[in-house]
mmCIF file with all atom_site columns, C-alpha atoms in Angstrom:
data_model
loop_
_atom_site.group_PDB
_atom_site.id
_atom_site.type_symbol
_atom_site.label_atom_id
_atom_site.label_alt_id
_atom_site.label_comp_id
_atom_site.label_asym_id
_atom_site.label_entity_id
_atom_site.label_seq_id
_atom_site.pdbx_PDB_ins_code
_atom_site.Cartn_x
_atom_site.Cartn_y
_atom_site.Cartn_z
_atom_site.occupancy
_atom_site.B_iso_or_equiv
_atom_site.pdbx_formal_charge
_atom_site.auth_seq_id
_atom_site.auth_comp_id
_atom_site.auth_asym_id
_atom_site.auth_atom_id
_atom_site.pdbx_PDB_model_num
ATOM 1   C CA . ASN A 1 1   ? 9.109  -0.694  -10.649 1.00 83.00 ? 1   ASN A CA 1
ATOM 2   C CA . THR A 1 2   ? 11.271 2.618   -11.340 1.00 90.00 ? 2   THR A CA 1
ATOM 3   C CA . PHE A 1 3   ? 13.087 4.639   -8.575  1.00 93.00 ? 3   PHE A CA 1
ATOM 4   C CA . VAL A 1 4   ? 15.595 7.320   -8.550  1.00 93.00 ? 4   VAL A CA 1
ATOM 5   C CA . VAL A 1 5   ? 19.003 7.462   -6.741  1.00 94.00 ? 5   VAL A CA 1
ATOM 6   C CA . ASN A 1 6   ? 19.778 11.256  -6.260  1.00 93.00 ? 6   ASN A CA 1
ATOM 7   C CA . THR A 1 7   ? 23.202 11.057  -4.601  1.00 92.00 ? 7   THR A CA 1
ATOM 8   C CA . GLY A 1 8   ? 25.683 7.889   -4.736  1.00 93.00 ? 8   GLY A CA 1
ATOM 9   C CA . SER A 1 9   ? 23.770 5.091   -2.232  1.00 92.00 ? 9   SER A CA 1
ATOM 10  C CA . THR A 1 10  ? 23.776 1.486   -1.580  1.00 94.00 ? 10  THR A CA 1
ATOM 11  C CA . MET A 1 11  ? 20.569 -0.183  -2.455  1.00 93.00 ? 11  MET A CA 1
ATOM 12  C CA . GLN A 1 12  ? 19.108 -3.008  -1.303  1.00 90.00 ? 12  GLN A CA 1
ATOM 13  C CA . ALA A 1 13  ? 15.635 -4.417  -2.067  1.00 90.00 ? 13  ALA A CA 1
ATOM 14  C CA . VAL A 1 14  ? 13.290 -6.695  0.330   1.00 87.00 ? 14  VAL A CA 1
ATOM 15  C CA . THR A 1 15  ? 10.353 -8.971  -0.702  1.00 86.00 ? 15  THR A CA 1
ATOM 16  C CA . TYR A 1 16  ? 7.316  -10.144 1.048   1.00 86.00 ? 16  TYR A CA 1
ATOM 17  C CA . SER A 1 17  ? 5.168  -12.049 -0.769  1.00 84.00 ? 17  SER A CA 1
ATOM 18  C CA . TYR A 1 18  ? 5.818  -16.179 0.122   1.00 80.00 ? 18  TYR A CA 1
ATOM 19  C CA . GLY A 1 19  ? 5.905  -16.014 3.905   1.00 82.00 ? 19  GLY A CA 1
ATOM 20  C CA . GLY A 1 20  ? 4.119  -12.192 3.695   1.00 81.00 ? 20  GLY A CA 1
ATOM 21  C CA . GLY A 1 21  ? 5.486  -9.801  6.119   1.00 82.00 ? 21  GLY A CA 1
ATOM 22  C CA . THR A 1 22  ? 5.253  -6.114  6.928   1.00 81.00 ? 22  THR A CA 1
ATOM 23  C CA . SER A 1 23  ? 6.679  -3.720  4.635   1.00 82.00 ? 23  SER A CA 1
ATOM 24  C CA . LYS A 1 24  ? 8.799  -1.014  5.894   1.00 80.00 ? 24  LYS A CA 1
ATOM 25  C CA . THR A 1 25  ? 6.469  1.499   4.209   1.00 79.00 ? 25  THR A CA 1
ATOM 26  C CA . GLY A 1 26  ? 3.623  -0.136  6.426   1.00 78.00 ? 26  GLY A CA 1
ATOM 27  C CA . PRO A 1 27  ? 1.609  -2.389  4.787   1.00 83.00 ? 27  PRO A CA 1
ATOM 28  C CA . ILE A 1 28  ? 0.994  -5.991  5.846   1.00 85.00 ? 28  ILE A CA 1
ATOM 29  C CA . VAL A 1 29  ? 1.378  -8.602  3.122   1.00 85.00 ? 29  VAL A CA 1
ATOM 30  C CA . PRO A 1 30  ? -0.455 -11.913 3.758   1.00 84.00 ? 30  PRO A CA 1
ATOM 31  C CA . ALA A 1 31  ? 1.331  -15.240 3.435   1.00 82.00 ? 31  ALA A CA 1
ATOM 32  C CA . GLY A 1 32  ? 0.789  -17.263 0.605   1.00 81.00 ? 32  GLY A CA 1
ATOM 33  C CA . GLY A 1 33  ? 2.128  -15.031 -2.434  1.00 83.00 ? 33  GLY A CA 1
ATOM 34  C CA . PHE A 1 34  ? 4.571  -16.390 -5.022  1.00 84.00 ? 34  PHE A CA 1
ATOM 35  C CA . GLU A 1 35  ? 8.157  -17.238 -4.443  1.00 83.00 ? 35  GLU A CA 1
ATOM 36  C CA . PRO A 1 36  ? 9.740  -14.232 -5.889  1.00 86.00 ? 36  PRO A CA 1
ATOM 37  C CA . TYR A 1 37  ? 12.574 -13.374 -8.135  1.00 86.00 ? 37  TYR A CA 1
ATOM 38  C CA . LEU A 1 38  ? 14.169 -9.871  -8.247  1.00 90.00 ? 38  LEU A CA 1
ATOM 39  C CA . SER A 1 39  ? 16.248 -8.601  -11.057 1.00 91.00 ? 39  SER A CA 1
ATOM 40  C CA . LEU A 1 40  ? 17.873 -5.060  -11.339 1.00 94.00 ? 40  LEU A CA 1
ATOM 41  C CA . PHE A 1 41  ? 18.784 -2.934  -14.385 1.00 94.00 ? 41  PHE A CA 1
ATOM 42  C CA . ASP A 1 42  ? 20.259 0.678   -15.222 1.00 95.00 ? 42  ASP A CA 1
ATOM 43  C CA . ALA A 1 43  ? 18.028 3.315   -17.329 1.00 94.00 ? 43  ALA A CA 1
ATOM 44  C CA . SER A 1 44  ? 19.554 2.011   -20.312 1.00 93.00 ? 44  SER A CA 1
ATOM 45  C CA . GLY A 1 45  ? 18.020 -1.615  -19.566 1.00 93.00 ? 45  GLY A CA 1
ATOM 46  C CA . ASP A 1 46  ? 21.224 -3.161  -19.117 1.00 93.00 ? 46  ASP A CA 1
ATOM 47  C CA . PHE A 1 47  ? 21.230 -6.103  -16.093 1.00 92.00 ? 47  PHE A CA 1
ATOM 48  C CA . LEU A 1 48  ? 23.082 -5.142  -13.055 1.00 93.00 ? 48  LEU A CA 1
ATOM 49  C CA . ALA A 1 49  ? 21.843 -7.698  -10.616 1.00 89.00 ? 49  ALA A CA 1
ATOM 50  C CA . SER A 1 50  ? 19.242 -10.199 -9.371  1.00 88.00 ? 50  SER A CA 1
ATOM 51  C CA . THR A 1 51  ? 18.615 -12.812 -6.429  1.00 85.00 ? 51  THR A CA 1
ATOM 52  C CA . PHE A 1 52  ? 19.649 -15.780 -8.660  1.00 76.00 ? 52  PHE A CA 1
ATOM 53  C CA . ALA A 1 53  ? 22.517 -16.659 -6.294  1.00 63.00 ? 53  ALA A CA 1
ATOM 54  C CA . GLY A 1 54  ? 19.965 -16.890 -3.506  1.00 62.00 ? 54  GLY A CA 1
ATOM 55  C CA . THR A 1 55  ? 19.871 -14.970 -0.361  1.00 64.00 ? 55  THR A CA 1
ATOM 56  C CA . THR A 1 56  ? 19.228 -14.901 3.470   1.00 68.00 ? 56  THR A CA 1
ATOM 57  C CA . CYS A 1 57  ? 15.591 -14.384 4.719   1.00 75.00 ? 57  CYS A CA 1
ATOM 58  C CA . PRO A 1 58  ? 15.192 -10.882 4.787   1.00 77.00 ? 58  PRO A CA 1
ATOM 59  C CA . SER A 1 59  ? 14.566 -8.948  7.986   1.00 72.00 ? 59  SER A CA 1
ATOM 60  C CA . GLY A 1 60  ? 10.723 -8.561  8.363   1.00 70.00 ? 60  GLY A CA 1
ATOM 61  C CA . ALA A 1 61  ? 9.810  -11.445 6.000   1.00 76.00 ? 61  ALA A CA 1
ATOM 62  C CA . ASN A 1 62  ? 7.757  -14.309 7.842   1.00 73.00 ? 62  ASN A CA 1
ATOM 63  C CA . THR A 1 63  ? 8.837  -18.103 7.226   1.00 75.00 ? 63  THR A CA 1
ATOM 64  C CA . VAL A 1 64  ? 6.228  -20.872 6.355   1.00 75.00 ? 64  VAL A CA 1
ATOM 65  C CA . GLY A 1 65  ? 7.090  -24.255 7.671   1.00 75.00 ? 65  GLY A CA 1
ATOM 66  C CA . GLY A 1 66  ? 10.530 -22.964 8.401   1.00 74.00 ? 66  GLY A CA 1
ATOM 67  C CA . ASN A 1 67  ? 10.916 -22.102 4.603   1.00 75.00 ? 67  ASN A CA 1
ATOM 68  C CA . CYS A 1 68  ? 11.701 -18.388 3.699   1.00 78.00 ? 68  CYS A CA 1
ATOM 69  C CA . PHE A 1 69  ? 11.484 -18.024 -0.360  1.00 83.00 ? 69  PHE A CA 1
ATOM 70  C CA . ASP A 1 70  ? 11.257 -14.421 -0.116  1.00 85.00 ? 70  ASP A CA 1
ATOM 71  C CA . VAL A 1 71  ? 14.548 -12.481 -1.163  1.00 85.00 ? 71  VAL A CA 1
ATOM 72  C CA . SER A 1 72  ? 16.686 -9.577  -0.436  1.00 86.00 ? 72  SER A CA 1
ATOM 73  C CA . LEU A 1 73  ? 18.867 -8.153  -3.138  1.00 89.00 ? 73  LEU A CA 1
ATOM 74  C CA . ASP A 1 74  ? 22.144 -6.266  -2.796  1.00 89.00 ? 74  ASP A CA 1
ATOM 75  C CA . GLY A 1 75  ? 22.213 -3.833  -5.689  1.00 91.00 ? 75  GLY A CA 1
ATOM 76  C CA . GLY A 1 76  ? 25.576 -3.085  -4.651  1.00 92.00 ? 76  GLY A CA 1
ATOM 77  C CA . PHE A 1 77  ? 26.690 0.851   -4.849  1.00 94.00 ? 77  PHE A CA 1
ATOM 78  C CA . LEU A 1 78  ? 24.278 2.792   -7.294  1.00 95.00 ? 78  LEU A CA 1
ATOM 79  C CA . VAL A 1 79  ? 25.499 6.021   -8.996  1.00 95.00 ? 79  VAL A CA 1
ATOM 80  C CA . PRO A 1 80  ? 22.921 9.012   -9.366  1.00 95.00 ? 80  PRO A CA 1
ATOM 81  C CA . GLY A 1 81  ? 20.555 7.894   -12.110 1.00 95.00 ? 81  GLY A CA 1
ATOM 82  C CA . THR A 1 82  ? 17.191 5.873   -12.635 1.00 95.00 ? 82  THR A CA 1
ATOM 83  C CA . TYR A 1 83  ? 16.907 2.172   -12.152 1.00 96.00 ? 83  TYR A CA 1
ATOM 84  C CA . GLU A 1 84  ? 14.355 -0.550  -12.959 1.00 94.00 ? 84  GLU A CA 1
ATOM 85  C CA . ILE A 1 85  ? 13.727 -3.374  -10.284 1.00 93.00 ? 85  ILE A CA 1
ATOM 86  C CA . ALA A 1 86  ? 11.659 -6.371  -12.420 1.00 90.00 ? 86  ALA A CA 1
ATOM 87  C CA . LEU A 1 87  ? 10.043 -8.537  -10.258 1.00 87.00 ? 87  LEU A CA 1
ATOM 88  C CA . THR A 1 88  ? 8.985  -12.085 -11.270 1.00 86.00 ? 88  THR A CA 1
ATOM 89  C CA . ALA A 1 89  ? 7.980  -15.586 -10.070 1.00 84.00 ? 89  ALA A CA 1
ATOM 90  C CA . PHE A 1 90  ? 11.452 -17.496 -9.283  1.00 82.00 ? 90  PHE A CA 1
ATOM 91  C CA . GLU A 1 91  ? 13.054 -19.176 -12.540 1.00 78.00 ? 91  GLU A CA 1
ATOM 92  C CA . ASN A 1 92  ? 11.705 -16.470 -14.641 1.00 81.00 ? 92  ASN A CA 1
ATOM 93  C CA . MET A 1 93  ? 14.720 -14.663 -15.382 1.00 83.00 ? 93  MET A CA 1
ATOM 94  C CA . SER A 1 94  ? 15.478 -11.570 -17.761 1.00 86.00 ? 94  SER A CA 1
ATOM 95  C CA . LEU A 1 95  ? 16.690 -12.654 -20.960 1.00 87.00 ? 95  LEU A CA 1
ATOM 96  C CA . ALA A 1 96  ? 19.575 -10.095 -20.473 1.00 88.00 ? 96  ALA A CA 1
ATOM 97  C CA . GLU A 1 97  ? 20.681 -11.997 -17.279 1.00 86.00 ? 97  GLU A CA 1
ATOM 98  C CA . ASN A 1 98  ? 20.131 -15.220 -18.436 1.00 81.00 ? 98  ASN A CA 1
ATOM 99  C CA . ILE A 1 99  ? 21.851 -15.113 -22.280 1.00 83.00 ? 99  ILE A CA 1
ATOM 100 C CA . GLY A 1 100 ? 23.827 -12.015 -21.758 1.00 75.00 ? 100 GLY A CA 1
ATOM 101 C CA . PRO A 1 101 ? 24.704 -9.088  -23.581 1.00 78.00 ? 101 PRO A CA 1
ATOM 102 C CA . PRO A 1 102 ? 23.737 -7.185  -25.765 1.00 84.00 ? 102 PRO A CA 1
ATOM 103 C CA . LEU A 1 103 ? 20.255 -8.419  -24.697 1.00 85.00 ? 103 LEU A CA 1
ATOM 104 C CA . LEU A 1 104 ? 18.623 -5.575  -22.421 1.00 87.00 ? 104 LEU A CA 1
ATOM 105 C CA . LEU A 1 105 ? 15.202 -5.355  -20.097 1.00 88.00 ? 105 LEU A CA 1
ATOM 106 C CA . ALA A 1 106 ? 13.064 -4.488  -22.941 1.00 86.00 ? 106 ALA A CA 1
ATOM 107 C CA . ASP A 1 107 ? 14.228 -8.005  -24.792 1.00 87.00 ? 107 ASP A CA 1
ATOM 108 C CA . GLY A 1 108 ? 11.994 -10.066 -22.418 1.00 85.00 ? 108 GLY A CA 1
ATOM 109 C CA . PHE A 1 109 ? 11.991 -12.873 -19.904 1.00 85.00 ? 109 PHE A CA 1
ATOM 110 C CA . SER A 1 110 ? 12.669 -16.595 -20.084 1.00 83.00 ? 110 SER A CA 1
ATOM 111 C CA . GLY A 1 111 ? 9.180  -17.403 -19.085 1.00 78.00 ? 111 GLY A CA 1
ATOM 112 C CA . LEU A 1 112 ? 10.419 -20.432 -17.094 1.00 80.00 ? 112 LEU A CA 1
ATOM 113 C CA . GLY A 1 113 ? 8.623  -19.299 -13.937 1.00 77.00 ? 113 GLY A CA 1
ATOM 114 C CA . ASN A 1 114 ? 5.240  -19.742 -12.639 1.00 76.00 ? 114 ASN A CA 1
ATOM 115 C CA . LEU A 1 115 ? 2.948  -19.783 -9.826  1.00 77.00 ? 115 LEU A CA 1
ATOM 116 C CA . ARG A 1 116 ? 2.956  -23.194 -7.829  1.00 75.00 ? 116 ARG A CA 1
ATOM 117 C CA . ALA A 1 117 ? -0.034 -24.813 -6.516  1.00 78.00 ? 117 ALA A CA 1
ATOM 118 C CA . GLY A 1 118 ? -1.390 -22.615 -3.528  1.00 78.00 ? 118 GLY A CA 1
ATOM 119 C CA . GLU A 1 119 ? 0.641  -19.512 -4.549  1.00 78.00 ? 119 GLU A CA 1
ATOM 120 C CA . ASN A 1 120 ? -1.340 -16.223 -5.143  1.00 79.00 ? 120 ASN A CA 1
ATOM 121 C CA . LEU A 1 121 ? -0.089 -12.726 -6.362  1.00 81.00 ? 121 LEU A CA 1
ATOM 122 C CA . SER A 1 122 ? 0.170  -11.261 -2.641  1.00 80.00 ? 122 SER A CA 1
ATOM 123 C CA . TYR A 1 123 ? 3.420  -9.259  -2.552  1.00 83.00 ? 123 TYR A CA 1
ATOM 124 C CA . GLY A 1 124 ? 5.363  -6.680  -1.488  1.00 83.00 ? 124 GLY A CA 1
ATOM 125 C CA . PHE A 1 125 ? 9.065  -5.014  -1.601  1.00 85.00 ? 125 PHE A CA 1
ATOM 126 C CA . ASP A 1 126 ? 10.684 -2.474  -0.561  1.00 89.00 ? 126 ASP A CA 1
ATOM 127 C CA . VAL A 1 127 ? 13.655 -0.448  -2.205  1.00 90.00 ? 127 VAL A CA 1
ATOM 128 C CA . ILE A 1 128 ? 16.403 0.932   0.587   1.00 90.00 ? 128 ILE A CA 1
ATOM 129 C CA . LEU A 1 129 ? 18.694 3.311   -0.296  1.00 91.00 ? 129 LEU A CA 1
ATOM 130 C CA . GLY A 1 130 ? 21.601 4.360   1.866   1.00 87.00 ? 130 GLY A CA 1
ATOM 131 C CA . ASP A 1 131 ? 21.722 2.902   5.356   1.00 60.00 ? 131 ASP A CA 1
ATOM 132 C CA . GLY A 1 132 ? 18.191 2.160   5.315   1.00 55.00 ? 132 GLY A CA 1
ATOM 133 C CA . SER A 1 133 ? 17.417 5.167   8.029   1.00 46.00 ? 133 SER A CA 1
ATOM 134 C CA . GLY A 1 134 ? 15.881 7.463   5.326   1.00 44.00 ? 134 GLY A CA 1
ATOM 135 C CA . PRO A 1 135 ? 12.621 6.507   3.219   1.00 43.00 ? 135 PRO A CA 1
ATOM 136 C CA . SER A 1 136 ? 11.941 3.583   1.216   1.00 49.00 ? 136 SER A CA 1
ATOM 137 C CA . VAL A 1 137 ? 10.562 3.487   -2.142  1.00 49.00 ? 137 VAL A CA 1
ATOM 138 C CA . PRO A 1 138 ? 6.798  2.007   -1.830  1.00 45.00 ? 138 PRO A CA 1
ATOM 139 C CA . GLU A 1 139 ? 5.683  -1.177  -3.722  1.00 46.00 ? 139 GLU A CA 1
ATOM 140 C CA . PRO A 1 140 ? 3.714  -0.643  -6.728  1.00 46.00 ? 140 PRO A CA 1
ATOM 141 C CA . ALA A 1 141 ? 0.042  -1.052  -6.648  1.00 43.00 ? 141 ALA A CA 1
ATOM 142 C CA . THR A 1 142 ? -1.217 -4.496  -6.555  1.00 43.00 ? 142 THR A CA 1
ATOM 143 C CA . TRP A 1 143 ? -3.265 -4.283  -9.846  1.00 40.00 ? 143 TRP A CA 1
ATOM 144 C CA . TRP A 1 144 ? -0.601 -3.416  -11.375 1.00 43.00 ? 144 TRP A CA 1
ATOM 145 C CA . LEU A 1 145 ? 1.354  -6.216  -10.591 1.00 46.00 ? 145 LEU A CA 1
ATOM 146 C CA . LEU A 1 146 ? -1.621 -8.541  -11.358 1.00 45.00 ? 146 LEU A CA 1
ATOM 147 C CA . ALA A 1 147 ? -1.882 -7.245  -14.951 1.00 47.00 ? 147 ALA A CA 1
ATOM 148 C CA . THR A 1 148 ? 1.761  -7.705  -15.517 1.00 51.00 ? 148 THR A CA 1
ATOM 149 C CA . ALA A 1 149 ? 1.636  -11.141 -13.998 1.00 51.00 ? 149 ALA A CA 1
ATOM 150 C CA . LEU A 1 150 ? -1.295 -12.241 -15.888 1.00 47.00 ? 150 LEU A CA 1
ATOM 151 C CA . GLY A 1 151 ? 0.028  -10.779 -19.006 1.00 51.00 ? 151 GLY A CA 1
ATOM 152 C CA . LEU A 1 152 ? 3.404  -12.912 -18.712 1.00 50.00 ? 152 LEU A CA 1
ATOM 153 C CA . LEU A 1 153 ? 1.412  -16.186 -17.893 1.00 49.00 ? 153 LEU A CA 1
ATOM 154 C CA . TYR A 1 154 ? -0.925 -15.760 -20.820 1.00 51.00 ? 154 TYR A CA 1
ATOM 155 C CA . PHE A 1 155 ? 2.317  -15.485 -23.192 1.00 49.00 ? 155 PHE A CA 1
ATOM 156 C CA . ALA A 1 156 ? 3.994  -18.174 -21.343 1.00 49.00 ? 156 ALA A CA 1
ATOM 157 C CA . GLN A 1 157 ? 1.279  -20.851 -22.427 1.00 50.00 ? 157 GLN A CA 1
ATOM 158 C CA . PHE A 1 158 ? 2.250  -20.393 -26.202 1.00 48.00 ? 158 PHE A CA 1
ATOM 159 C CA . ARG A 1 159 ? 5.765  -21.195 -25.053 1.00 48.00 ? 159 ARG A CA 1
ATOM 160 C CA . THR A 1 160 ? 4.985  -24.303 -23.308 1.00 47.00 ? 160 THR A CA 1
ATOM 161 C CA . LYS A 1 161 ? 1.942  -25.660 -25.625 1.00 46.00 ? 161 LYS A CA 1
ATOM 162 C CA . PRO A 1 162 ? 2.182  -26.776 -28.771 1.00 46.00 ? 162 PRO A CA 1
ATOM 163 C CA . ARG A 1 163 ? -0.628 -25.379 -31.320 1.00 44.00 ? 163 ARG A CA 1
ATOM 164 C CA . LYS A 1 164 ? -3.222 -27.503 -32.594 1.00 48.00 ? 164 LYS A CA 1
ATOM 165 C CA . GLY A 1 165 ? -2.438 -28.768 -36.086 1.00 47.00 ? 165 GLY A CA 1
ATOM 166 C CA . ARG A 1 166 ? 1.357  -28.222 -35.797 1.00 43.00 ? 166 ARG A CA 1
ATOM 167 C CA . SER A 1 167 ? 4.210  -30.372 -34.902 1.00 45.00 ? 167 SER A CA 1
ATOM 168 C CA . ARG A 1 168 ? 7.379  -29.436 -32.814 1.00 40.00 ? 168 ARG A CA 1
#
């Protein structure tokens, strides 16, 4: 999801997936989605921040059995420009984050995260600029996430399954 910062501002992103919840833009997201992971990049694809260190349960997110696996990303202060947030399943880190420079967003992801039993692709997330009083960036369309997630899962199969007739 790409968003533009017109005036220098603090930035936060909040997910509603695992426990569901009500997005700040209005949609109600049902519980049962995947455990999300967010990574923030600048317009050049350079890694800026992620939810790797863990976060507290975001405001508006629900818990399931006392657990909240939705996340809140503190993007810090962003200067005017274009930014991109990658939403993946937990542990599917960007190679730019995992291995480090000179890798970029375009270099891909680790492929470690997958949907767990019972999880689905229900999700929503808000990008909140400034103090949160202004409009937030709406979450991308569900069909786009579904296509992306299925593509990532398809390619992840090749990384985890040995091919017939070949040994490792």
